[in-house]
Amino acid sequence: MLKTKRESFGIGNDKGYKSWGEVEFAGSKYFEVVSMAEKKRKRVVILGAAGRDFHNFNVFFRNNPDYEVVAFTATQIPDIEGRVYPAELAGELYPNGIPILPEDDLEKIIKEKDVDIVVFAYSDVSHEHVMHLASRAHSAGADFWLLGPKSTMLKSKKPVVAVTAVRTGCGKSQTSRKVAQLLQEMGFKVVAVRHPMPYGDLRKQVVQRFATFEDLDKHECTIEEREEYEPYLERGMVVYAGVDYEKILREAEKEADIILWDGGNNDFPFFEPDLWIVVTDPHRPGHELKYHPGETNFRSADVIIINKVDTANRDDIQKVRENIEKINPNAIVIEAASPIFVDNPELIKGKRVLVVEDGPTLTHGGMSYGAGYIAAKKFGAKEIIDPRPYAVGSIIETYKKYPHLSNILPAMGYGKKQIKELEETINRADADVVIMGTPVDLRRFMNLNKPAVRVKYELEEIGQPKLKDILEEWVKNCEKLKKKE
């Protein structure tokens, strides 16, 4: 249909027209009005791991008539493929929801679903890994996208302090706790919002609020979720998480003076930060420039913490400092340690111990040991046993997938079945004592047949500046807090 005046049909007017196509006719320009029925939507598949992928869909694609997301893919986390992103969350354009398929089938998915665009949307992977996926997408005929902060960050009416990292296992958790404590001591109500871990029924996880340990049971939390939420609950704080972070943000704003974004893996924040703190690990020097999207954090940080300086090699610490100077010289740099504390350390000395460590740090984080192993050495364990002969079910498969693991047991527990398999593995192990290097107290939901000690670790700055000084200066200059006054 041709018209001589564009003004006669407005974009999105009550006639249902959505966009314009410009055409030439008899030497003059006319405008062709194209209805949504006539316009081909770009077909999209989102590569994810049940977190960033859902967020990118919600904020960029869900109500966008130019695109049709035909599938998510899943990796990193056991048993999250084979589900459906439900219609209740997907919106009016997706009455049947969106299937979640294995990433291994990417080329098949692109071909069978006639995919135009592949969107990468998960974290803590090497730049090489990302580009291999780009090559797979390109060789199958699709474009390859990375959505950045401008397209995906939500703006809050309340001040946001974000804590992220360059890799999993750098020390975000203890840094976030320290930031929360300092802001609370200044008299602010701090609400933590955690990067998503929605591995269960997504319809029940749209907005989750945790204020008590009973809430963890109510929401059937995995071990990974408990590892992140329990330390806040022990301090009397409220934590939000879930699937729809626009809704989560608006709920958190109702009860917070300041929102603390507690990042997952090495992802960048879902909320636009007013202060951005990034943690690095000199045990993995150079990783700050080799992993996605950790390098984004590294380049964007207002404050960079070099953690674990008490146990790292001085040359490796210097390498991280040199990279800061080269890449983000305006960042404030803090050196810090994460000393460990053990309840009942006398139970460790002279004993054969089973060390259970934080799962993500050891698996896709790539570390071969954690705080539990350090505690075993520090407090005189006679022997750190090899858990592999005692592994059952999916724990056996975890060791096959991550062959760098040996004398430690990753706290895998992404569902009731896997939690029971972890419990059985622990109870089968020929050890005198269990050392829990994971932030969660496994005894809250497991029946262990041997004594256990819990390892805790907190952030301690070394030298100047201190986090307290930086936060006090930020509070004084924060425009959002000034408006509140």
Short mmCIF file of C-alpha atoms in Angstrom, two decimals:
data_model
loop_
_atom_site.label_atom_id
_atom_site.label_comp_id
_atom_site.label_asym_id
_atom_site.label_seq_id
_atom_site.Cartn_x
_atom_site.Cartn_y
_atom_site.Cartn_z
CA MET A 1 0.00 0.00 0.00
CA LEU A 2 1.54 3.33 -1.11
CA LYS A 3 0.82 6.73 0.40
CA THR A 4 2.12 10.16 -0.61
CA LYS A 5 2.14 11.48 2.95
CA ARG A 6 3.89 9.63 5.76
CA GLU A 7 2.04 11.79 8.28
CA SER A 8 -1.24 10.13 7.39
CA PHE A 9 -0.14 6.91 9.08
CA GLY A 10 1.79 7.23 12.33
CA ILE A 11 4.06 4.44 13.51
CA GLY A 12 2.15 2.27 15.94
CA ASN A 13 -1.14 4.13 15.37
CA ASP A 14 -4.58 2.67 15.94
CA LYS A 15 -4.57 1.12 12.45
CA GLY A 16 -1.98 -1.37 13.69
CA TYR A 17 0.90 -0.29 11.48
CA LYS A 18 4.29 -0.76 13.12
CA SER A 19 7.04 0.32 10.73
CA TRP A 20 7.81 2.06 7.45
CA GLY A 21 9.60 0.94 4.32
CA GLU A 22 10.75 3.62 1.87
CA VAL A 23 10.23 2.93 -1.89
CA GLU A 24 10.82 4.70 -5.22
CA PHE A 25 7.86 5.14 -7.61
CA ALA A 26 7.87 7.17 -10.84
CA GLY A 27 10.86 9.20 -9.70
CA SER A 28 9.30 10.16 -6.36
CA LYS A 29 9.75 8.75 -2.87
CA TYR A 30 6.77 7.12 -1.23
CA PHE A 31 6.40 5.17 1.95
CA GLU A 32 5.19 1.63 2.26
CA VAL A 33 3.48 0.79 5.52
CA VAL A 34 4.37 -2.71 6.70
CA SER A 35 2.21 -4.47 9.29
CA MET A 36 3.72 -6.84 11.84
CA ALA A 37 2.12 -9.75 9.99
CA GLU A 38 4.10 -8.78 6.85
CA LYS A 39 7.42 -8.05 8.56
CA LYS A 40 9.79 -10.95 9.26
CA ARG A 41 11.04 -11.04 12.82
CA LYS A 42 14.70 -11.91 13.29
CA ARG A 43 14.96 -15.37 14.81
CA VAL A 44 17.21 -15.57 17.87
CA VAL A 45 18.74 -18.26 20.08
CA ILE A 46 20.24 -17.18 23.44
CA LEU A 47 23.19 -19.15 24.83
CA GLY A 48 22.98 -19.22 28.61
CA ALA A 49 23.26 -20.99 31.94
CA ALA A 50 20.00 -20.01 33.68
CA GLY A 51 20.92 -16.46 34.66
CA ARG A 52 22.18 -13.71 32.36
CA ASP A 53 20.32 -15.34 29.45
CA PHE A 54 16.90 -14.90 31.08
CA HIS A 55 17.75 -11.33 32.11
CA ASN A 56 18.82 -10.35 28.59
CA PHE A 57 15.61 -11.82 27.23
CA ASN A 58 13.46 -10.01 29.79
CA VAL A 59 14.94 -6.55 29.27
CA PHE A 60 15.78 -6.61 25.56
CA PHE A 61 13.77 -9.25 23.69
CA ARG A 62 10.59 -10.04 25.64
CA ASN A 63 8.38 -7.26 24.29
CA ASN A 64 10.47 -6.47 21.22
CA PRO A 65 8.42 -7.09 18.04
CA ASP A 66 11.54 -7.10 15.84
CA TYR A 67 12.85 -10.40 17.26
CA GLU A 68 11.58 -13.89 17.98
CA VAL A 69 13.57 -15.90 20.50
CA VAL A 70 13.13 -19.48 19.34
CA ALA A 71 15.25 -21.16 22.05
CA PHE A 72 17.60 -20.79 24.95
CA THR A 73 20.53 -23.16 25.30
CA ALA A 74 22.03 -24.33 28.59
CA THR A 75 25.49 -25.29 29.84
CA GLN A 76 27.69 -25.17 33.04
CA ILE A 77 24.85 -26.19 35.41
CA PRO A 78 23.65 -29.82 35.54
CA ASP A 79 20.13 -30.71 34.36
CA ILE A 80 18.90 -27.24 33.39
CA GLU A 81 18.29 -28.06 29.74
CA GLY A 82 15.08 -29.80 28.69
CA ARG A 83 12.95 -27.21 30.47
CA VAL A 84 10.79 -24.44 29.06
CA TYR A 85 10.99 -20.74 29.84
CA PRO A 86 7.32 -20.47 30.78
CA ALA A 87 4.74 -18.41 28.94
CA GLU A 88 3.89 -16.60 32.18
CA LEU A 89 7.40 -15.09 32.16
CA ALA A 90 7.95 -14.94 28.41
CA GLY A 91 5.09 -12.52 27.69
CA GLU A 92 2.36 -12.11 25.10
CA LEU A 93 4.63 -12.78 22.12
CA TYR A 94 5.40 -16.28 23.43
CA PRO A 95 2.12 -18.03 24.32
CA ASN A 96 3.85 -21.44 24.37
CA GLY A 97 6.96 -20.35 26.24
CA ILE A 98 10.50 -20.91 24.93
CA PRO A 99 12.36 -24.27 24.93
CA ILE A 100 15.70 -24.62 26.73
CA LEU A 101 17.99 -26.93 24.74
CA PRO A 102 21.56 -28.27 25.13
CA GLU A 103 24.31 -25.95 23.88
CA ASP A 104 26.03 -28.96 22.31
CA ASP A 105 23.25 -28.97 19.69
CA LEU A 106 23.86 -25.36 18.60
CA GLU A 107 24.44 -26.02 14.89
CA LYS A 108 21.40 -28.30 14.73
CA ILE A 109 19.26 -25.65 16.45
CA ILE A 110 20.43 -22.92 14.06
CA LYS A 111 19.56 -25.07 11.06
CA GLU A 112 16.25 -26.49 12.23
CA LYS A 113 14.93 -23.23 13.65
CA ASP A 114 16.28 -21.01 10.86
CA VAL A 115 18.17 -18.84 13.38
CA ASP A 116 19.42 -15.41 12.30
CA ILE A 117 21.20 -14.32 15.50
CA VAL A 118 23.00 -16.20 18.28
CA VAL A 119 23.28 -14.16 21.51
CA PHE A 120 25.96 -15.17 24.02
CA ALA A 121 24.73 -14.64 27.59
CA TYR A 122 26.68 -16.40 30.35
CA SER A 123 29.88 -15.81 32.28
CA ASP A 124 33.26 -17.00 33.53
CA VAL A 125 34.56 -18.34 30.25
CA SER A 126 37.73 -17.54 28.35
CA HIS A 127 37.72 -15.14 25.43
CA GLU A 128 38.78 -18.13 23.33
CA HIS A 129 35.67 -20.05 24.45
CA VAL A 130 33.42 -17.16 23.41
CA MET A 131 35.02 -16.91 19.99
CA HIS A 132 34.77 -20.66 19.39
CA LEU A 133 31.03 -20.28 19.90
CA ALA A 134 31.04 -17.29 17.57
CA SER A 135 32.78 -19.41 14.94
CA ARG A 136 30.22 -22.18 15.39
CA ALA A 137 27.40 -19.66 14.96
CA HIS A 138 29.01 -18.06 11.91
CA SER A 139 29.80 -21.37 10.24
CA ALA A 140 26.14 -22.31 10.64
CA GLY A 141 25.13 -19.03 8.97
CA ALA A 142 24.04 -16.93 11.97
CA ASP A 143 25.21 -13.61 13.36
CA PHE A 144 26.81 -13.57 16.83
CA TRP A 145 25.91 -10.94 19.42
CA LEU A 146 27.05 -9.81 22.86
CA LEU A 147 24.61 -7.46 24.60
CA GLY A 148 26.39 -4.92 26.79
CA PRO A 149 25.58 -2.76 29.81
CA LYS A 150 23.65 -0.07 27.95
CA SER A 151 21.18 -2.64 26.59
CA THR A 152 20.79 -4.67 29.77
CA MET A 153 21.41 -2.58 32.92
CA LEU A 154 18.35 -1.38 34.83
CA LYS A 155 18.37 2.03 36.51
CA SER A 156 17.44 2.29 40.17
CA LYS A 157 15.96 5.20 42.08
CA LYS A 158 18.11 4.10 45.02
CA PRO A 159 21.92 4.14 45.14
CA VAL A 160 23.52 0.90 43.93
CA VAL A 161 26.89 -0.44 45.03
CA ALA A 162 27.97 -3.34 42.81
CA VAL A 163 30.53 -5.98 43.75
CA THR A 164 31.75 -8.14 40.87
CA ALA A 165 34.94 -10.00 39.99
CA VAL A 166 37.25 -10.99 37.16
CA ARG A 167 36.75 -14.73 37.87
CA THR A 168 34.65 -16.98 40.05
CA GLY A 169 36.34 -17.53 43.41
CA CYS A 170 38.15 -14.18 43.69
CA GLY A 171 36.37 -13.21 46.91
CA LYS A 172 33.18 -11.39 45.93
CA SER A 173 31.19 -12.89 48.79
CA GLN A 174 33.38 -11.67 51.64
CA THR A 175 33.82 -8.32 49.88
CA SER A 176 30.04 -7.92 49.56
CA ARG A 177 29.59 -8.82 53.22
CA LYS A 178 32.23 -6.26 54.24
CA VAL A 179 30.59 -3.54 52.14
CA ALA A 180 27.18 -4.35 53.63
CA GLN A 181 28.57 -4.28 57.17
CA LEU A 182 30.28 -0.91 56.68
CA LEU A 183 27.17 0.70 55.17
CA GLN A 184 25.02 -0.71 57.98
CA GLU A 185 27.42 0.78 60.53
CA MET A 186 26.85 4.14 58.83
CA GLY A 187 23.15 3.75 59.58
CA PHE A 188 21.83 2.67 56.15
CA LYS A 189 19.34 -0.10 55.45
CA VAL A 190 21.16 -2.28 52.92
CA VAL A 191 19.33 -4.86 50.83
CA ALA A 192 21.38 -7.35 48.83
CA VAL A 193 20.29 -8.45 45.38
CA ARG A 194 22.08 -11.56 44.17
CA HIS A 195 22.84 -12.54 40.61
CA PRO A 196 20.29 -15.20 39.54
CA MET A 197 20.49 -18.91 40.24
CA PRO A 198 17.00 -20.08 39.11
CA TYR A 199 17.53 -23.81 38.66
CA GLY A 200 14.08 -24.98 39.76
CA ASP A 201 10.50 -24.12 38.77
CA LEU A 202 10.94 -20.72 37.10
CA ARG A 203 7.30 -19.76 37.66
CA LYS A 204 7.90 -19.93 41.43
CA GLN A 205 11.16 -17.97 41.21
CA VAL A 206 10.08 -14.72 39.54
CA VAL A 207 10.82 -12.69 42.68
CA GLN A 208 12.39 -14.37 45.71
CA ARG A 209 12.87 -12.65 49.06
CA PHE A 210 15.00 -14.30 51.74
CA ALA A 211 14.88 -13.00 55.31
CA THR A 212 15.09 -16.22 57.37
CA PHE A 213 16.63 -19.67 57.06
CA GLU A 214 13.10 -21.04 56.70
CA ASP A 215 12.85 -19.06 53.44
CA LEU A 216 15.70 -21.17 52.04
CA ASP A 217 13.68 -24.32 52.66
CA LYS A 218 10.48 -22.74 51.34
CA HIS A 219 12.15 -21.89 48.05
CA GLU A 220 13.90 -25.30 47.89
CA CYS A 221 17.29 -23.66 47.48
CA THR A 222 20.25 -25.48 45.98
CA ILE A 223 23.57 -25.65 47.79
CA GLU A 224 24.94 -22.91 45.50
CA GLU A 225 22.08 -20.61 46.51
CA ARG A 226 22.51 -21.38 50.19
CA GLU A 227 26.23 -20.64 49.93
CA GLU A 228 25.40 -17.11 48.83
CA TYR A 229 22.33 -16.33 50.96
CA GLU A 230 23.18 -17.82 54.37
CA PRO A 231 25.98 -15.37 55.27
CA TYR A 232 23.58 -12.44 54.75
CA LEU A 233 20.83 -14.07 56.77
CA GLU A 234 23.28 -14.69 59.60
CA ARG A 235 23.80 -10.91 59.67
CA GLY A 236 20.06 -10.16 59.72
CA MET A 237 19.98 -8.88 56.14
CA VAL A 238 17.37 -9.34 53.43
CA VAL A 239 18.40 -10.86 50.10
CA TYR A 240 16.49 -10.82 46.81
CA ALA A 241 17.03 -13.02 43.77
CA GLY A 242 14.97 -14.74 41.10
CA VAL A 243 14.25 -14.39 37.39
CA ASP A 244 12.65 -10.99 36.65
CA TYR A 245 15.12 -8.36 37.85
CA GLU A 246 12.95 -5.39 36.94
CA LYS A 247 10.35 -6.65 39.43
CA ILE A 248 13.06 -7.62 41.91
CA LEU A 249 14.61 -4.16 41.76
CA ARG A 250 11.29 -2.40 42.37
CA GLU A 251 10.59 -4.61 45.40
CA ALA A 252 14.08 -4.10 46.82
CA GLU A 253 13.78 -0.32 46.39
CA LYS A 254 10.75 -0.32 48.71
CA GLU A 255 12.84 -1.37 51.73
CA ALA A 256 16.40 -0.25 50.96
CA ASP A 257 18.37 2.94 51.48
CA ILE A 258 21.16 1.38 49.42
CA ILE A 259 21.03 -1.66 47.14
CA LEU A 260 24.03 -3.97 47.10
CA TRP A 261 24.43 -5.87 43.84
CA ASP A 262 26.20 -9.14 44.67
CA GLY A 263 27.46 -10.46 41.35
CA GLY A 264 27.67 -14.06 40.22
CA ASN A 265 30.65 -15.68 38.50
CA ASN A 266 32.42 -12.77 36.79
CA ASP A 267 29.32 -11.22 35.21
CA PHE A 268 28.75 -7.48 35.06
CA PRO A 269 25.80 -6.05 37.06
CA PHE A 270 22.16 -6.12 36.00
CA PHE A 271 21.69 -2.75 37.74
CA GLU A 272 23.52 0.43 36.80
CA PRO A 273 26.03 0.93 39.64
CA ASP A 274 26.72 4.24 41.36
CA LEU A 275 29.86 2.64 42.81
CA TRP A 276 31.46 -0.38 41.12
CA ILE A 277 33.89 -2.56 43.11
CA VAL A 278 35.74 -5.38 41.33
CA VAL A 279 37.76 -8.17 42.96
CA THR A 280 40.85 -9.72 41.37
CA ASP A 281 42.85 -12.84 42.28
CA PRO A 282 46.67 -12.81 42.07
CA HIS A 283 46.61 -16.62 42.28
CA ARG A 284 45.39 -16.34 38.67
CA PRO A 285 47.38 -13.34 37.39
CA GLY A 286 46.43 -12.19 33.93
CA HIS A 287 42.98 -13.77 34.06
CA GLU A 288 41.56 -10.27 34.47
CA LEU A 289 42.32 -9.80 30.74
CA LYS A 290 41.55 -13.30 29.50
CA TYR A 291 38.03 -14.10 30.68
CA HIS A 292 34.60 -12.87 29.67
CA PRO A 293 32.96 -10.77 30.96
CA GLY A 294 35.45 -10.31 33.78
CA GLU A 295 37.56 -8.02 31.62
CA THR A 296 34.51 -5.77 31.23
CA ASN A 297 34.38 -5.48 35.03
CA PHE A 298 38.12 -4.85 35.23
CA ARG A 299 37.97 -2.03 32.71
CA SER A 300 34.83 -0.48 34.26
CA ALA A 301 35.71 -0.59 37.97
CA ASP A 302 35.77 2.44 40.24
CA VAL A 303 37.57 0.36 42.89
CA ILE A 304 39.74 -2.72 42.26
CA ILE A 305 40.59 -5.07 45.13
CA ILE A 306 43.63 -7.30 44.79
CA ASN A 307 42.59 -10.07 47.17
CA LYS A 308 44.58 -12.93 48.76
CA VAL A 309 47.84 -10.97 48.86
CA ASP A 310 48.81 -12.84 52.03
CA THR A 311 49.08 -16.14 50.15
CA ALA A 312 49.97 -15.03 46.59
CA ASN A 313 53.40 -14.67 45.02
CA ARG A 314 54.64 -11.06 45.02
CA ASP A 315 55.47 -11.24 41.30
CA ASP A 316 51.88 -12.29 40.57
CA ILE A 317 50.51 -9.43 42.68
CA GLN A 318 52.75 -7.05 40.75
CA LYS A 319 51.47 -8.43 37.44
CA VAL A 320 47.87 -7.63 38.47
CA ARG A 321 48.96 -4.13 39.55
CA GLU A 322 50.68 -3.55 36.21
CA ASN A 323 47.54 -4.60 34.34
CA ILE A 324 45.49 -2.17 36.42
CA GLU A 325 47.92 0.62 35.64
CA LYS A 326 47.79 -0.20 31.94
CA ILE A 327 44.03 -0.84 31.55
CA ASN A 328 42.24 1.12 34.30
CA PRO A 329 44.68 3.60 35.84
CA ASN A 330 41.92 5.74 37.35
CA ALA A 331 40.63 2.94 39.57
CA ILE A 332 41.30 3.09 43.32
CA VAL A 333 43.36 0.02 44.27
CA ILE A 334 43.03 -1.85 47.57
CA GLU A 335 45.18 -4.80 48.63
CA ALA A 336 43.40 -7.29 50.87
CA ALA A 337 43.62 -10.71 52.45
CA SER A 338 40.90 -13.25 53.20
CA PRO A 339 42.11 -14.91 56.41
CA ILE A 340 40.32 -18.10 57.39
CA PHE A 341 38.69 -18.92 60.70
CA VAL A 342 37.67 -22.41 61.82
CA ASP A 343 35.29 -23.44 64.55
CA ASN A 344 36.89 -26.25 66.63
CA PRO A 345 40.28 -26.30 64.83
CA GLU A 346 41.47 -28.87 67.38
CA LEU A 347 39.33 -31.46 65.55
CA ILE A 348 41.59 -31.18 62.50
CA LYS A 349 45.04 -31.74 63.99
CA GLY A 350 46.41 -35.22 63.34
CA LYS A 351 43.22 -36.39 61.61
CA ARG A 352 42.38 -37.79 58.20
CA VAL A 353 40.06 -35.18 56.72
CA LEU A 354 37.62 -34.87 53.85
CA VAL A 355 37.67 -31.35 52.38
CA VAL A 356 34.42 -30.04 50.84
CA GLU A 357 34.86 -26.81 48.86
CA ASP A 358 32.68 -24.23 47.12
CA GLY A 359 31.35 -25.88 43.95
CA PRO A 360 31.49 -23.11 41.29
CA THR A 361 34.98 -22.01 42.36
CA LEU A 362 36.33 -25.49 41.70
CA THR A 363 34.31 -26.41 38.61
CA HIS A 364 33.96 -23.67 36.00
CA GLY A 365 36.09 -21.38 38.24
CA GLY A 366 39.03 -23.68 37.52
CA MET A 367 40.58 -23.67 41.01
CA SER A 368 42.02 -26.94 42.34
CA TYR A 369 41.60 -26.05 46.02
CA GLY A 370 39.93 -23.50 48.27
CA ALA A 371 39.61 -22.36 51.88
CA GLY A 372 38.99 -25.86 53.21
CA TYR A 373 42.25 -27.19 51.81
CA ILE A 374 44.17 -24.23 53.24
CA ALA A 375 42.54 -24.83 56.64
CA ALA A 376 43.50 -28.52 56.55
CA LYS A 377 47.14 -27.59 55.96
CA LYS A 378 47.14 -24.71 58.43
CA PHE A 379 45.67 -26.67 61.33
CA GLY A 380 47.75 -29.82 60.94
CA ALA A 381 45.61 -32.46 59.27
CA LYS A 382 47.40 -35.80 59.07
CA GLU A 383 46.03 -36.53 55.60
CA ILE A 384 43.63 -34.97 53.10
CA ILE A 385 41.85 -37.98 51.61
CA ASP A 386 40.95 -38.46 47.95
CA PRO A 387 37.11 -38.39 47.75
CA ARG A 388 36.89 -39.89 44.25
CA PRO A 389 36.70 -43.57 45.29
CA TYR A 390 33.64 -42.75 47.41
CA ALA A 391 31.75 -40.64 44.84
CA VAL A 392 28.30 -41.71 43.67
CA GLY A 393 25.93 -40.72 40.86
CA SER A 394 26.40 -37.23 39.45
CA ILE A 395 29.41 -36.63 41.71
CA ILE A 396 31.28 -39.24 39.65
CA GLU A 397 30.31 -37.35 36.51
CA THR A 398 31.56 -34.09 38.03
CA TYR A 399 35.01 -35.57 38.50
CA LYS A 400 35.00 -36.82 34.91
CA LYS A 401 34.03 -33.37 33.62
CA TYR A 402 36.60 -31.55 35.78
CA PRO A 403 39.68 -33.83 35.84
CA HIS A 404 41.82 -31.19 37.59
CA LEU A 405 39.98 -32.02 40.84
CA SER A 406 41.56 -34.63 43.11
CA ASN A 407 41.83 -34.28 46.90
CA ILE A 408 38.81 -32.07 47.33
CA LEU A 409 35.06 -32.59 47.00
CA PRO A 410 33.07 -29.82 45.26
CA ALA A 411 29.82 -29.03 47.05
CA MET A 412 27.60 -29.92 44.10
CA GLY A 413 23.91 -29.70 44.94
CA TYR A 414 21.75 -28.34 42.12
CA GLY A 415 18.70 -30.34 43.16
CA LYS A 416 17.40 -32.75 45.81
CA LYS A 417 18.84 -35.79 44.04
CA GLN A 418 22.32 -34.32 43.74
CA ILE A 419 22.25 -33.09 47.35
CA LYS A 420 21.51 -36.67 48.45
CA GLU A 421 24.37 -37.94 46.27
CA LEU A 422 26.73 -35.42 47.85
CA GLU A 423 25.57 -36.49 51.32
CA GLU A 424 26.13 -40.16 50.45
CA THR A 425 29.59 -39.40 49.08
CA ILE A 426 30.55 -37.60 52.31
CA ASN A 427 29.20 -40.38 54.51
CA ARG A 428 30.93 -43.12 52.48
CA ALA A 429 34.31 -41.37 52.72
CA ASP A 430 36.91 -42.99 54.97
CA ALA A 431 37.77 -39.87 56.96
CA ASP A 432 37.73 -38.78 60.61
CA VAL A 433 36.47 -35.23 60.05
CA VAL A 434 34.74 -33.20 57.34
CA ILE A 435 36.15 -29.72 56.67
CA MET A 436 33.45 -27.52 55.13
CA GLY A 437 35.23 -24.90 53.03
CA THR A 438 31.95 -23.96 51.38
CA PRO A 439 30.16 -20.89 52.82
CA VAL A 440 27.08 -22.99 53.64
CA ASP A 441 26.71 -25.16 56.74
CA LEU A 442 25.91 -28.55 55.23
CA ARG A 443 24.63 -29.78 58.59
CA ARG A 444 21.53 -27.61 58.20
CA PHE A 445 20.10 -29.99 55.59
CA MET A 446 22.31 -33.10 55.63
CA ASN A 447 22.73 -35.91 58.14
CA LEU A 448 26.49 -36.40 58.32
CA ASN A 449 27.91 -39.50 60.01
CA LYS A 450 31.17 -37.89 61.09
CA PRO A 451 32.22 -34.69 62.88
CA ALA A 452 32.44 -31.53 60.78
CA VAL A 453 34.15 -28.16 61.15
CA ARG A 454 33.18 -25.03 59.28
CA VAL A 455 35.67 -22.68 57.64
CA LYS A 456 34.81 -18.99 57.35
CA TYR A 457 36.73 -16.20 55.68
CA GLU A 458 36.39 -12.43 55.81
CA LEU A 459 37.96 -9.59 53.86
CA GLU A 460 40.72 -7.62 55.58
CA GLU A 461 42.32 -4.67 53.81
CA ILE A 462 46.07 -4.29 54.06
CA GLY A 463 47.45 -0.76 54.22
CA GLN A 464 45.62 2.19 52.69
CA PRO A 465 43.08 3.02 51.39
CA LYS A 466 40.37 1.16 53.31
CA LEU A 467 36.91 0.31 52.03
CA LYS A 468 35.45 2.33 54.88
CA ASP A 469 37.19 5.51 53.68
CA ILE A 470 36.04 4.97 50.10
CA LEU A 471 32.43 4.26 51.11
CA GLU A 472 32.28 7.28 53.43
CA GLU A 473 33.53 9.54 50.63
CA TRP A 474 31.07 8.00 48.18
CA VAL A 475 28.14 8.41 50.59
CA LYS A 476 29.05 12.07 51.06
CA ASN A 477 29.00 12.72 47.31
CA CYS A 478 26.21 10.36 46.20
CA GLU A 479 23.50 12.48 44.54
CA LYS A 480 20.77 9.90 45.16
CA LEU A 481 21.47 9.96 48.89
CA LYS A 482 21.52 13.77 48.89
CA LYS A 483 18.02 13.77 47.35
CA LYS A 484 16.85 11.45 50.12
CA GLU A 485 18.01 13.96 52.73
#
